[in-house]
Coordinates of C-alpha atoms in Angstrom, one line a residue:
Chain A
M1 CA -56.6 -61.9 139.9
P2 CA -58.8 -60.1 137.8
L3 CA -57.3 -58.7 134.2
V4 CA -57.7 -55.2 135.6
L5 CA -56.2 -55.5 139.1
R6 CA -52.9 -57.5 137.2
E7 CA -52.3 -55.0 134.8
K8 CA -52.2 -52.2 137.7
K9 CA -49.9 -54.3 139.5
K10 CA -47.6 -54.6 136.7
L11 CA -47.7 -50.7 135.9
A12 CA -47.1 -50.1 140.1
I13 CA -44.2 -52.2 139.7
L14 CA -42.9 -50.6 136.4
F15 CA -43.6 -47.1 138.6
I16 CA -41.3 -48.7 141.5
L17 CA -38.4 -49.5 139.6
V18 CA -39.0 -46.0 137.6
F19 CA -38.6 -44.2 141.3
F20 CA -35.9 -46.2 142.0
H21 CA -33.9 -45.0 139.3
L22 CA -34.9 -41.8 139.4
I23 CA -33.8 -41.6 143.1
L24 CA -30.4 -43.3 142.1
I25 CA -29.8 -40.5 139.4
S26 CA -30.6 -37.6 141.9
L27 CA -28.2 -39.3 144.9
Q28 CA -25.1 -38.3 142.5
I29 CA -26.0 -34.8 142.6
P30 CA -24.3 -33.9 145.9
L31 CA -21.8 -36.8 145.5
G32 CA -20.4 -35.0 142.5
E33 CA -17.3 -37.1 140.8
E34 CA -17.2 -39.4 143.9
K35 CA -19.3 -43.0 142.8
N36 CA -22.3 -44.0 145.3
F37 CA -22.3 -47.3 146.8
L38 CA -24.7 -49.1 144.9
E39 CA -22.1 -48.4 141.7
K40 CA -19.2 -49.4 143.8
T41 CA -20.8 -52.5 144.2
V42 CA -21.8 -53.6 141.3
F43 CA -18.6 -52.9 139.8
F44 CA -16.8 -54.8 142.9
I45 CA -18.9 -57.9 141.9
F46 CA -18.3 -57.6 137.9
S47 CA -15.0 -56.3 137.4
P48 CA -13.6 -59.9 138.8
V49 CA -15.8 -61.9 135.9
Q50 CA -14.5 -59.5 133.4
H51 CA -11.0 -60.3 134.6
G52 CA -11.6 -64.3 134.7
M53 CA -13.1 -63.5 130.6
T54 CA -9.9 -62.1 129.6
V55 CA -7.8 -64.8 131.5
F56 CA -9.7 -67.4 130.1
F57 CA -9.6 -66.0 126.4
K58 CA -5.7 -65.1 127.1
T59 CA -4.8 -68.5 127.9
I60 CA -6.6 -69.9 125.3
G61 CA -4.6 -67.6 122.8
N62 CA -1.2 -68.5 124.9
V63 CA -1.9 -72.1 123.9
W64 CA -2.8 -71.0 120.3
N65 CA 0.1 -68.9 120.2
N66 CA 2.8 -71.7 121.8
Y67 CA 1.8 -74.1 119.9
F68 CA 0.8 -73.2 116.3
Y69 CA 2.7 -69.6 116.2
L70 CA 6.2 -70.5 117.4
T71 CA 7.6 -69.5 114.6
E72 CA 5.9 -65.9 114.6
V73 CA 7.0 -65.6 118.4
Q74 CA 10.9 -66.0 117.7
K75 CA 10.4 -63.2 115.3
A76 CA 8.4 -61.2 117.6
N77 CA 11.1 -62.0 120.3
K78 CA 13.7 -61.0 118.2
Q79 CA 12.4 -57.3 116.9
M80 CA 11.9 -57.2 121.0
K81 CA 15.2 -57.7 121.7
E82 CA 16.5 -55.2 119.5
E83 CA 13.8 -52.9 120.7
I84 CA 14.9 -53.2 124.2
F85 CA 18.6 -52.5 123.0
L86 CA 17.5 -49.3 121.3
L87 CA 15.4 -48.4 124.1
R88 CA 18.6 -49.0 127.1
H89 CA 20.6 -47.1 124.4
E90 CA 18.2 -44.3 124.4
N91 CA 17.6 -44.5 128.2
N92 CA 21.2 -44.2 129.1
Q93 CA 21.5 -41.0 126.7
L94 CA 18.6 -39.4 128.7
R95 CA 20.2 -40.4 131.4
K96 CA 23.3 -38.5 130.8
A97 CA 21.4 -35.8 129.3
L98 CA 19.6 -35.4 132.8
E99 CA 22.7 -35.5 134.7
E100 CA 24.3 -32.5 132.9
L101 CA 21.1 -30.6 134.3
K102 CA 20.7 -31.4 137.5
N103 CA 22.6 -33.2 140.4
N104 CA 22.7 -36.7 140.5
N105 CA 20.9 -37.3 143.8
S106 CA 17.6 -35.4 142.7
I107 CA 17.5 -37.4 139.6
Q108 CA 17.8 -40.7 141.2
E109 CA 15.0 -40.0 143.9
Y110 CA 13.4 -38.7 140.6
I111 CA 14.0 -42.2 138.6
S112 CA 13.5 -44.4 141.5
A113 CA 10.3 -42.6 142.9
I114 CA 8.9 -43.2 138.8
H115 CA 10.7 -46.4 138.8
D116 CA 9.2 -48.1 142.1
S117 CA 5.7 -47.3 141.0
F118 CA 5.5 -48.4 137.2
L119 CA 2.9 -50.5 136.5
I120 CA 2.3 -52.4 133.3
A121 CA -1.7 -53.5 132.9
Q122 CA -3.6 -54.7 130.6
V123 CA -6.8 -53.8 129.1
I124 CA -10.0 -56.3 130.4
G125 CA -13.1 -53.8 129.3
I126 CA -14.1 -50.9 127.6
D127 CA -16.9 -48.4 128.2
S128 CA -20.2 -50.1 127.7
R129 CA -21.6 -46.8 126.4
N130 CA -19.2 -44.7 124.6
V131 CA -15.6 -46.8 123.9
Y132 CA -14.1 -43.3 124.0
R133 CA -15.3 -42.6 127.7
S134 CA -13.2 -45.0 129.7
I135 CA -11.1 -48.5 129.9
I136 CA -11.2 -50.9 132.5
I137 CA -7.4 -52.4 133.7
N138 CA -6.6 -55.7 135.2
K139 CA -5.0 -53.9 138.2
G140 CA -6.4 -52.4 141.1
S141 CA -5.9 -51.3 144.7
L142 CA -4.1 -54.4 145.6
D143 CA -1.0 -53.4 142.9
G144 CA -1.2 -49.8 145.1
L145 CA -3.2 -48.2 142.4
K146 CA -4.8 -44.7 143.3
K147 CA -7.3 -42.2 141.8
N148 CA -5.8 -39.7 139.6
M149 CA -2.4 -41.7 138.5
I150 CA -1.0 -41.3 134.8
V151 CA -2.0 -43.8 132.1
L152 CA 0.2 -43.8 129.2
D153 CA 0.5 -46.4 126.6
K154 CA 3.3 -48.7 125.2
K155 CA 5.2 -45.5 123.4
G156 CA 4.5 -43.3 126.5
N157 CA 2.0 -41.2 124.8
L158 CA -1.0 -39.8 127.6
I159 CA -3.8 -42.1 127.2
G160 CA -6.1 -40.8 130.3
R161 CA -6.0 -41.4 134.6
I162 CA -7.4 -43.5 137.3
I163 CA -10.9 -42.8 138.3
S164 CA -12.8 -44.6 141.0
P165 CA -14.6 -47.0 141.4
I166 CA -11.1 -48.7 141.8
S167 CA -11.4 -52.8 143.2
L168 CA -9.2 -54.8 144.1
K169 CA -7.9 -56.1 141.2
E170 CA -9.6 -53.7 138.6
A171 CA -9.9 -50.4 137.9
K172 CA -11.7 -47.6 136.0
A173 CA -9.0 -45.7 133.9
Q174 CA -10.6 -42.2 132.1
L175 CA -9.3 -41.0 128.7
I176 CA -8.4 -38.2 127.5
T177 CA -11.0 -38.7 124.8
D178 CA -14.1 -38.3 127.3
N179 CA -16.0 -35.3 127.0
D180 CA -15.6 -34.4 130.7
S181 CA -11.8 -34.8 131.2
G182 CA -9.5 -32.1 131.1
V183 CA -5.8 -32.2 130.5
G184 CA -3.2 -28.7 131.2
V185 CA -1.2 -28.8 128.2
I186 CA 1.0 -26.6 125.9
T187 CA 1.8 -26.7 122.4
Q188 CA 5.5 -27.7 121.6
Q189 CA 6.7 -24.8 119.3
S190 CA 4.4 -22.0 119.9
R191 CA 4.6 -22.5 124.0
A192 CA 0.4 -21.6 123.7
I193 CA -1.2 -22.9 127.1
G194 CA -4.4 -24.4 127.1
V195 CA -6.8 -27.2 128.1
L196 CA -7.4 -30.4 126.3
T197 CA -11.1 -31.8 126.9
G198 CA -12.3 -34.9 124.5
D199 CA -14.7 -34.6 122.1
G200 CA -16.7 -38.2 123.0
K201 CA -15.8 -39.4 119.3
G202 CA -11.7 -40.2 119.5
N203 CA -10.3 -36.6 119.0
C204 CA -9.8 -33.8 121.3
D205 CA -10.7 -30.1 121.2
L206 CA -7.9 -27.5 122.3
N207 CA -9.2 -24.8 124.6
F208 CA -8.7 -21.4 125.6
I209 CA -5.9 -20.4 123.1
Y210 CA -6.9 -16.7 122.3
V211 CA -7.5 -15.8 118.7
T212 CA -4.3 -13.2 118.9
E213 CA -2.4 -16.6 119.5
K214 CA -0.1 -18.5 116.7
V215 CA -0.7 -22.0 116.7
N216 CA -0.4 -24.4 113.2
E217 CA -1.5 -27.3 112.2
G218 CA 0.5 -30.6 112.7
E219 CA 2.3 -28.8 116.3
E220 CA 2.7 -31.8 118.7
L221 CA 1.1 -31.1 122.1
L222 CA 2.8 -31.8 126.0
T223 CA 1.5 -32.2 129.3
S224 CA 2.0 -28.6 131.0
G225 CA 1.9 -29.9 134.8
L226 CA -0.3 -26.5 135.3
D227 CA -3.3 -28.9 136.4
H228 CA -1.9 -30.8 139.2
I229 CA -2.7 -33.9 138.4
F230 CA -0.5 -34.8 135.1
S231 CA 3.3 -34.3 135.1
S232 CA 4.4 -31.9 132.3
G233 CA 6.1 -33.5 129.2
I234 CA 3.9 -36.1 128.6
E235 CA 3.3 -36.6 125.0
V236 CA -0.2 -36.1 124.3
G237 CA -1.4 -35.5 120.3
K238 CA -0.6 -33.4 117.3
I239 CA -3.4 -30.3 116.0
I240 CA -4.7 -31.5 113.0
S241 CA -7.0 -28.3 112.5
V242 CA -7.1 -24.8 113.7
A243 CA -10.0 -22.3 112.9
D244 CA -10.6 -18.5 114.3
D245 CA -14.2 -18.7 116.1
V246 CA -16.4 -15.8 116.8
S247 CA -15.5 -15.8 120.6
L248 CA -12.1 -14.9 122.1
F249 CA -10.7 -18.3 121.4
K250 CA -9.4 -20.5 118.5
K251 CA -11.3 -23.6 117.5
I252 CA -8.7 -26.5 117.8
K253 CA -9.1 -30.1 116.7
V254 CA -6.3 -32.6 118.4
K255 CA -5.7 -36.1 117.2
P256 CA -4.6 -38.2 120.6
N257 CA -1.2 -40.1 119.7
F258 CA -2.6 -43.1 121.5
D259 CA -4.1 -45.9 119.1
F260 CA -7.3 -47.2 120.4
R261 CA -6.3 -50.3 118.5
D262 CA -3.2 -50.5 120.3
L263 CA -4.9 -50.6 123.7
D264 CA -3.9 -54.0 124.9
M265 CA -1.5 -53.0 127.2
I266 CA -1.0 -50.0 129.1
V267 CA 1.5 -48.2 131.6
V268 CA 0.3 -46.9 135.0
I269 CA 2.8 -44.3 136.8
P270 CA 2.0 -41.7 139.6
G271 CA 0.6 -38.8 139.5
Y272 CA 1.6 -35.1 139.8
L273 CA 4.9 -35.4 141.4
G274 CA 6.0 -31.8 140.9
D275 CA 8.2 -29.6 138.6
F276 CA 11.3 -31.2 137.8
Chain B
M1 CA -35.5 -71.3 142.0
R2 CA -35.1 -72.4 138.3
N3 CA -36.1 -68.6 137.2
F4 CA -33.5 -67.4 139.5
I5 CA -31.3 -69.6 138.0
E6 CA -31.9 -68.4 134.6
F7 CA -32.3 -65.2 135.2
S8 CA -28.5 -65.0 136.5
L9 CA -27.2 -67.2 133.8
G10 CA -28.6 -64.7 131.4
I11 CA -27.0 -61.7 133.1
I12 CA -23.1 -63.6 133.2
I13 CA -24.1 -64.4 129.4
A14 CA -24.8 -60.9 128.4
F15 CA -21.5 -59.8 130.7
S16 CA -19.5 -62.1 129.4
L17 CA -20.7 -61.1 125.8
Y18 CA -20.5 -57.7 126.1
S19 CA -16.5 -58.5 127.7
I20 CA -15.4 -60.8 124.8
I21 CA -17.0 -58.3 122.0
G22 CA -14.9 -55.5 124.0
K23 CA -11.9 -57.5 123.8
I24 CA -11.8 -58.4 120.1
S25 CA -12.7 -55.0 119.0
F26 CA -13.9 -51.6 119.9
S27 CA -16.2 -50.9 117.0
L28 CA -17.9 -54.4 117.4
S29 CA -18.6 -53.3 120.9
Q30 CA -20.6 -50.4 119.6
L31 CA -22.5 -52.5 117.1
L32 CA -23.8 -55.4 119.1
N33 CA -25.7 -54.9 122.4
F34 CA -26.2 -58.3 124.2
F35 CA -27.4 -56.4 127.2
T36 CA -30.2 -55.1 125.6
L37 CA -30.9 -58.8 123.5
I38 CA -31.2 -60.4 127.2
V39 CA -33.3 -57.9 128.6
L40 CA -35.5 -58.3 124.9
Y41 CA -35.5 -62.4 125.6
F42 CA -36.6 -62.4 129.1
A43 CA -39.6 -60.0 128.3
M44 CA -40.7 -61.9 125.3
T45 CA -40.7 -65.3 126.7
R46 CA -41.6 -64.0 130.5
G47 CA -43.3 -60.8 130.2
E48 CA -42.8 -57.4 131.0
I49 CA -42.6 -57.6 134.6
Y50 CA -39.0 -60.0 134.2
G51 CA -38.3 -57.5 130.9
A52 CA -38.2 -54.7 133.4
F53 CA -36.3 -56.4 136.5
M54 CA -33.9 -58.0 133.8
G55 CA -33.5 -54.2 132.2
T56 CA -32.7 -52.7 136.1
I57 CA -29.9 -55.0 136.1
C58 CA -28.4 -55.0 132.9
G59 CA -29.1 -51.4 132.9
L60 CA -27.1 -51.0 136.1
I61 CA -24.0 -53.3 135.0
Q62 CA -23.6 -51.0 131.8
D63 CA -23.5 -48.1 133.8
A64 CA -21.0 -49.3 136.3
F65 CA -18.6 -50.0 133.6
S66 CA -19.2 -46.6 131.6
L67 CA -18.6 -42.9 132.4
G68 CA -21.3 -40.6 133.3
V69 CA -24.5 -40.5 134.9
F70 CA -25.0 -43.9 137.4
G71 CA -28.7 -45.5 136.3
I72 CA -29.6 -44.0 132.8
N73 CA -28.8 -47.1 131.1
G74 CA -31.0 -48.6 134.3
L75 CA -34.0 -46.3 133.3
T76 CA -33.8 -46.6 129.9
K77 CA -33.6 -50.4 130.2
T78 CA -36.2 -51.1 132.4
I79 CA -39.1 -48.9 130.3
I80 CA -37.8 -50.9 127.3
G81 CA -37.7 -54.4 129.2
F82 CA -41.4 -53.7 130.1
L83 CA -42.1 -51.9 126.8
A84 CA -41.0 -55.0 124.9
G85 CA -42.7 -57.5 127.2
Y86 CA -46.1 -55.6 126.9
V87 CA -45.9 -55.3 123.3
S88 CA -44.9 -59.0 122.8
Q89 CA -47.9 -60.1 125.0
K90 CA -50.5 -58.1 122.6
L91 CA -48.5 -58.7 119.2
N92 CA -47.0 -61.8 117.9
V93 CA -43.4 -61.2 117.6
I94 CA -41.9 -64.8 117.4
P95 CA -41.8 -65.2 113.2
L96 CA -38.2 -64.3 111.8
R97 CA -39.2 -61.2 110.1
R98 CA -41.1 -59.9 112.8
N99 CA -38.7 -60.5 115.0
F100 CA -36.4 -59.2 113.6
L101 CA -38.6 -55.4 113.0
F102 CA -39.4 -55.8 116.8
I103 CA -35.5 -55.6 118.0
F104 CA -34.9 -53.2 115.3
V105 CA -37.5 -50.9 116.7
M106 CA -36.5 -51.6 120.6
I107 CA -32.8 -50.8 120.0
S108 CA -33.9 -47.7 118.5
A109 CA -36.2 -46.6 121.0
E110 CA -33.7 -47.3 123.2
I111 CA -30.8 -45.2 121.7
A112 CA -33.7 -42.9 121.6
L113 CA -34.5 -42.8 125.0
S114 CA -31.1 -42.8 126.7
S115 CA -29.8 -40.0 124.7
F116 CA -32.8 -38.2 125.5
L117 CA -32.4 -38.6 129.0
Y118 CA -28.4 -38.1 129.1
Y119 CA -29.5 -34.4 127.0
F120 CA -32.3 -34.1 130.0
I121 CA -30.1 -34.8 132.7
S122 CA -26.8 -33.4 131.8
A123 CA -26.8 -32.0 128.2
E124 CA -24.3 -34.0 126.4
Y125 CA -26.8 -35.4 123.5
V126 CA -24.2 -34.8 120.5
N127 CA -21.2 -36.3 121.7
E128 CA -22.8 -39.2 122.8
I129 CA -23.8 -40.7 119.7
T130 CA -21.2 -42.1 117.4
P131 CA -21.8 -42.6 113.7
I132 CA -21.5 -46.5 114.4
V133 CA -24.2 -46.6 116.9
L134 CA -26.4 -45.4 114.3
F135 CA -25.6 -49.3 112.6
Q136 CA -26.7 -51.0 116.4
P137 CA -30.1 -51.7 115.9
L138 CA -29.3 -52.8 112.7
S139 CA -26.9 -55.4 113.3
T140 CA -27.7 -56.7 116.8
A141 CA -31.3 -56.9 115.2
V142 CA -30.0 -59.3 112.7
I143 CA -27.9 -61.2 115.1
G144 CA -30.5 -61.3 117.7
S145 CA -33.4 -62.4 115.5
L146 CA -30.9 -65.4 114.7
I147 CA -29.8 -66.3 117.8
F148 CA -34.0 -66.3 119.0
L149 CA -34.4 -68.6 116.0
F150 CA -31.9 -70.8 117.0
L151 CA -33.2 -71.1 120.3
R152 CA -36.4 -71.6 120.0
K153 CA -35.6 -74.6 117.2
A154 CA -33.6 -76.1 120.2
R155 CA -36.3 -75.5 122.2
I156 CA -38.8 -77.5 120.1
F157 CA -36.4 -79.9 118.9
S158 CA -35.7 -80.8 122.9
T159 CA -39.5 -81.3 123.2
Q160 CA -39.8 -83.6 120.4
K161 CA -37.1 -85.6 121.5

């Protein structure tokens, strides 16, 4: 084939591929938040590979731990036993406190509803484009995972929510630090209600707090439940800076409570259960 | 058939490395871009069409494992794969220093192109670039040029045997 024709053929293939991508991108506009078939398929095919890699390296890590670090394990075990004892104690105290507030039946229903669908999952992957946007976990639709379930860290701080695509044994969770996320929150002391969005760089912005409202640095944020996605009362983060803006609202920066370095295990709980 | 196996193997290796790196450290996953390294490798050794196809597949995988518009990474990597293949046919980018510079320029171009596309489509330009990502071209170029050097030496060694 002459060189000119060969070059033209190559360019034609490039244009076909570029056109294919442009079609793919434009197809997402009518779909909104819903993922297209190709994205779901790619996720469905490759997420087990990621799962497998994590299991493989975890197994190697376990062998190492079991044979060479038994003493460390023993120490950690002792520490965990103490922690469980404290948590049980705290749990009992909280149950007693709850009983004083509500009648027993509704408490038992509420607690068992949460307990039955409590799911511990492992983080097997992070967002390939921006680590502050999403994570991949090793639980999927077979484990009962559904869209909008709430993701918490080990200490019960809010991390984000489950979003699609959800494959059989893997799922994607959107972090609260993602700039497309939105969480209804309330400040603990001043009781100001706002919407928290991620800044895509590891922190969050608290929006829609009027300049006339009084909020202070260091104040804790809790979920308000007003978004009907996140149940109320979950710890979210702490205000790190407050500044007045030329607009109606304050510019408030929030540091999330969860630690990115500590995201190996997470807890998934059901989404909004109504006001308790 | 051999091409298909190598193609698939390349994708699996890139994806596995991305998964491992992500498990080791969040920051490390932002510093090293193995998907683009595989695209560049295929573009340099097989030409622009292979580079473009590899770019399409690797980009779409990366898109499926991130939030945002599905297809932006695919489009970016397709163009970069084609461009890398075209440039490497015209210029000798094999020697270590040139290879380092070539990878550095290509990854910088990829970041610039994807940021532009993101801004163009969803106006998220500023938020997408974290400071650590700016070091990605340098760190990936160092690792990439060393890996490619090792692969070349290994190939020479095996043909000599």
